[in-house]
Amino acid sequence: MRFKDQHVVVTGGTRGIGRAISLAFLEQGAIVHASYFGNDAAAEALRQEAGDGAERLMTPKFDVADHDAAQAFWEDLGDTPVSVLVANSGIRRDSILATMSPGDWDAVIRTNLTGGYTMSKFAVQNMMRQRYGRIIFTTSPAGRFGFEGQGNYSASKAGQMGLMRSLCKEVAKRKITVNCVSPGFIATELLDDLPDDLVTSYKKSVPAKRFGEPKEVASAVLFLASDEAAYITGATLDVTGGL
């Protein structure tokens, strides 16, 4: 119960990797605020799966990239001390750049990068009052390597790492750490629309010869959020099977 009674915010916290992170923190005694934007059924399924931990689970519904909505969420928390923010919200709208629509570009940058900005901005204000905090961005190897047809996604993930590196320098004296966890190919619904031949190709490219499990990413997040990681800041922890 390493996080007993600590308040933890997980954006995109009701599905995929976010769901695994929310459940992992609940298992460790945390009070979890798992935000989501549109899928009510997934939020209800998470509440059911949480079992006895459901009494420590909140599922606020808002758009993390909407500055006013994010501010309202943090204002509703008032003086509640938040120990951990996991900025996990993310979407894909794949297309080669030559045919990518402005809407698809804007949607991915807005959710993945602007959402990280809005949530970490208000998290810092909360954490500075208590002189403690952990901020963790869920980024991707796409931010370093780039993947064909994912110019918007890759740009957003590279932006998250740049944001993390700048922010960690601004808040280190307040005992707030800022890091990224970088999952490779993880078996979630985010990969469900990939063609079978592409799935096979991606698995072959991974030295571990398999896709990762969401709980394996959650374990890395819990480590970065722990007291044991107090001297780790400005770092990106890869969870990629050697990719």
Coordinates of C-alpha atoms in Angstrom, one line a residue:
M1 CA 0.0 0.0 0.0
R2 CA 2.7 2.4 -1.0
F3 CA 0.3 5.1 -2.1
K4 CA -2.3 4.8 0.7
D5 CA -4.6 7.8 0.8
Q6 CA -2.6 9.7 -1.7
H7 CA -4.5 11.5 -4.4
V8 CA -3.5 10.4 -7.9
V9 CA -4.8 11.9 -11.2
V10 CA -4.7 9.7 -14.3
T11 CA -5.9 11.3 -17.5
G12 CA -7.3 8.9 -20.1
G13 CA -7.5 6.7 -17.0
T14 CA -10.5 4.4 -17.9
R15 CA -9.2 2.5 -20.9
G16 CA -6.0 0.7 -22.1
I17 CA -2.8 1.7 -20.4
G18 CA -4.6 4.3 -18.4
R19 CA -7.0 1.8 -17.0
A20 CA -4.1 -0.5 -15.9
I21 CA -2.4 2.5 -14.2
S22 CA -5.6 3.5 -12.4
L23 CA -6.1 -0.1 -11.1
A24 CA -2.5 -0.4 -10.1
F25 CA -2.7 2.8 -7.9
L26 CA -6.0 1.6 -6.4
E27 CA -4.4 -1.7 -5.4
Q28 CA -1.7 0.4 -3.7
G29 CA -4.3 2.3 -1.6
A30 CA -4.5 5.5 -3.6
I31 CA -7.5 7.8 -4.2
V32 CA -7.6 7.8 -8.0
H33 CA -9.2 10.5 -10.2
A34 CA -9.3 8.7 -13.6
S35 CA -10.5 11.3 -16.1
Y36 CA -12.0 10.4 -19.5
F37 CA -13.6 12.3 -22.4
G38 CA -16.3 10.3 -24.1
N39 CA -16.7 6.6 -23.3
D40 CA -19.1 6.3 -20.4
A41 CA -19.3 2.5 -20.8
A42 CA -15.5 2.2 -20.2
A43 CA -15.7 4.4 -17.1
E44 CA -18.5 2.3 -15.7
A45 CA -16.6 -0.9 -16.5
L46 CA -13.6 0.4 -14.6
R47 CA -15.7 1.2 -11.6
Q48 CA -17.0 -2.4 -11.7
E49 CA -13.6 -3.9 -12.0
A50 CA -12.2 -1.8 -9.1
G51 CA -14.3 -3.8 -6.7
D52 CA -13.8 -2.6 -3.1
G53 CA -11.5 0.1 -4.4
A54 CA -14.4 1.8 -6.3
E55 CA -15.1 3.9 -3.2
R56 CA -11.6 5.5 -3.8
L57 CA -12.2 6.0 -7.5
M58 CA -13.5 9.1 -9.2
T59 CA -14.1 9.3 -12.9
P60 CA -14.4 13.0 -13.9
K61 CA -15.5 13.6 -17.5
F62 CA -13.9 16.5 -19.3
D63 CA -11.6 17.4 -22.2
V64 CA -8.0 17.7 -20.9
A65 CA -7.1 20.0 -23.8
D66 CA -9.8 22.5 -22.8
H67 CA -8.0 25.0 -20.6
D68 CA -11.2 26.1 -18.8
A69 CA -12.4 22.5 -18.2
A70 CA -9.0 21.5 -16.9
Q71 CA -8.9 24.5 -14.6
A72 CA -12.4 23.7 -13.3
F73 CA -11.3 20.2 -12.5
W74 CA -8.4 21.4 -10.4
E75 CA -10.4 24.1 -8.8
D76 CA -13.0 21.5 -7.7
L77 CA -10.2 19.7 -5.9
G78 CA -9.6 22.8 -3.9
D79 CA -6.9 22.3 -1.3
T80 CA -6.7 18.6 -1.9
P81 CA -3.0 17.7 -2.2
V82 CA -2.4 15.7 -5.3
S83 CA 0.7 13.6 -5.1
V84 CA 0.8 12.2 -8.7
L85 CA -0.3 13.3 -12.1
V86 CA -0.1 10.7 -14.9
A87 CA -0.7 12.6 -18.2
N88 CA -1.8 9.6 -20.2
S89 CA -4.5 10.9 -22.5
G90 CA -3.7 10.1 -26.1
I91 CA -5.2 9.5 -29.5
R92 CA -4.1 8.5 -33.0
R93 CA -5.3 9.8 -36.4
D94 CA -2.8 8.1 -38.8
S95 CA -2.2 9.3 -42.3
I96 CA 0.8 10.1 -44.5
L97 CA 1.6 13.8 -44.1
A98 CA 0.8 14.7 -47.8
T99 CA -2.8 13.7 -47.3
M100 CA -3.3 14.4 -43.5
S101 CA -6.2 16.7 -42.9
P102 CA -5.8 19.8 -40.7
G103 CA -8.4 18.3 -38.4
D104 CA -6.4 15.1 -37.8
W105 CA -3.3 17.1 -37.2
D106 CA -5.0 19.5 -34.7
A107 CA -6.9 16.7 -32.9
V108 CA -3.7 14.7 -32.1
I109 CA -1.6 17.7 -31.1
R110 CA -4.4 19.1 -29.0
T111 CA -5.2 15.9 -27.0
N112 CA -1.7 14.5 -26.7
L113 CA 0.4 17.6 -26.2
T114 CA -1.9 20.5 -25.2
G115 CA -3.6 18.2 -22.8
G116 CA -0.3 17.5 -21.1
Y117 CA 0.3 21.2 -20.9
T118 CA -3.0 22.1 -19.3
M119 CA -3.0 19.3 -16.8
S120 CA 0.6 19.7 -15.7
K121 CA 0.2 23.5 -15.5
F122 CA -2.4 23.1 -12.8
A123 CA -0.8 20.1 -11.2
V124 CA 2.3 22.2 -10.6
Q125 CA 0.3 24.9 -8.9
N126 CA -1.2 22.2 -6.6
M127 CA 2.1 20.4 -5.9
M128 CA 4.1 23.6 -5.2
R129 CA 1.9 24.3 -2.2
Q130 CA 2.9 21.0 -0.6
R131 CA 6.5 21.0 -2.0
Y132 CA 6.1 17.5 -3.3
G133 CA 4.8 15.8 -6.5
R134 CA 5.3 13.4 -9.3
I135 CA 4.3 14.2 -12.9
I136 CA 4.6 11.4 -15.5
F137 CA 3.9 11.8 -19.2
T138 CA 3.0 8.7 -21.2
T139 CA 5.0 9.3 -24.4
S140 CA 6.1 6.9 -27.1
P141 CA 9.2 5.7 -29.1
A142 CA 7.5 7.4 -32.0
G143 CA 8.7 10.7 -30.5
R144 CA 12.3 9.6 -31.1
F145 CA 12.2 7.3 -34.1
G146 CA 9.1 8.5 -36.0
F147 CA 6.8 6.0 -37.7
E148 CA 5.4 6.2 -41.2
G149 CA 2.0 7.6 -41.3
Q150 CA 2.2 9.1 -37.8
G151 CA 3.7 12.5 -38.3
N152 CA 1.1 14.1 -36.0
Y153 CA 1.4 11.4 -33.3
S154 CA 5.2 11.4 -33.4
A155 CA 5.3 15.2 -33.2
S156 CA 3.0 15.2 -30.2
K157 CA 5.1 12.6 -28.4
A158 CA 8.4 14.4 -29.1
G159 CA 6.7 17.5 -27.8
Q160 CA 5.8 15.8 -24.6
M161 CA 9.5 14.8 -24.0
G162 CA 10.6 18.4 -24.6
L163 CA 7.9 19.7 -22.2
M164 CA 9.0 17.2 -19.6
R165 CA 12.7 18.2 -19.9
S166 CA 11.9 21.9 -19.5
L167 CA 9.3 21.5 -16.7
C168 CA 11.6 19.2 -14.6
K169 CA 14.1 22.1 -14.4
E170 CA 11.5 24.6 -13.3
V171 CA 10.1 22.5 -10.3
A172 CA 13.0 20.4 -9.1
K173 CA 13.7 22.7 -6.1
R174 CA 10.2 22.1 -4.9
K175 CA 10.7 18.3 -4.8
I176 CA 8.6 17.7 -7.8
T177 CA 9.9 15.2 -10.3
V178 CA 8.8 15.2 -14.0
N179 CA 9.5 12.1 -16.1
C180 CA 8.2 10.2 -19.1
V181 CA 7.3 6.5 -19.5
S182 CA 7.6 5.4 -23.1
P183 CA 5.6 2.3 -23.9
G184 CA 6.4 0.5 -27.1
F185 CA 3.8 -1.8 -28.7
I186 CA 1.3 -2.5 -26.0
A187 CA -1.7 -4.8 -26.4
T188 CA -4.6 -2.3 -26.1
E189 CA -7.5 -1.1 -28.2
L190 CA -5.2 1.7 -29.6
L191 CA -3.7 -1.1 -31.8
D192 CA -6.9 -2.8 -32.7
D193 CA -7.3 -1.0 -36.1
L194 CA -3.9 -2.1 -37.4
P195 CA -3.9 -4.6 -40.3
D196 CA -2.8 -8.2 -39.4
D197 CA 0.3 -8.0 -41.6
L198 CA 1.4 -4.8 -39.9
V199 CA 0.9 -6.4 -36.5
T200 CA 3.0 -9.3 -37.5
S201 CA 5.7 -6.9 -38.8
Y202 CA 5.7 -4.9 -35.6
K203 CA 6.1 -8.0 -33.4
K204 CA 9.0 -9.1 -35.5
S205 CA 10.7 -5.7 -34.9
V206 CA 10.5 -6.1 -31.2
P207 CA 13.5 -8.1 -29.7
A208 CA 11.2 -9.6 -27.1
K209 CA 9.0 -10.9 -30.0
R210 CA 5.7 -9.9 -28.3
F211 CA 3.6 -6.9 -27.5
G212 CA 3.7 -5.6 -23.9
E213 CA 0.9 -5.8 -21.4
P214 CA -0.7 -2.6 -19.9
K215 CA 0.2 -3.8 -16.4
E216 CA 3.9 -3.8 -17.4
V217 CA 3.6 -0.1 -18.2
A218 CA 1.7 0.5 -14.9
S219 CA 4.6 -1.0 -12.9
A220 CA 7.0 1.4 -14.5
V221 CA 4.7 4.3 -13.7
L222 CA 4.3 3.2 -10.1
F223 CA 8.1 3.2 -9.7
L224 CA 8.5 6.7 -11.1
A225 CA 5.7 7.9 -8.8
S226 CA 7.4 6.3 -5.7
D227 CA 9.7 7.7 -3.1
E228 CA 12.4 5.4 -4.4
A229 CA 12.5 7.5 -7.6
A230 CA 13.0 10.8 -5.8
Y231 CA 16.3 11.5 -7.6
I232 CA 15.0 10.6 -11.0
T233 CA 13.7 13.6 -13.0
G234 CA 14.0 14.6 -16.6
A235 CA 14.2 11.0 -17.6
T236 CA 12.4 8.8 -20.1
L237 CA 11.8 5.1 -19.0
D238 CA 11.4 2.9 -22.0
V239 CA 9.0 -0.1 -21.7
T240 CA 9.5 -1.4 -25.2
G241 CA 10.8 -5.0 -25.1
G242 CA 14.1 -3.7 -26.5
L243 CA 12.6 -1.8 -29.4

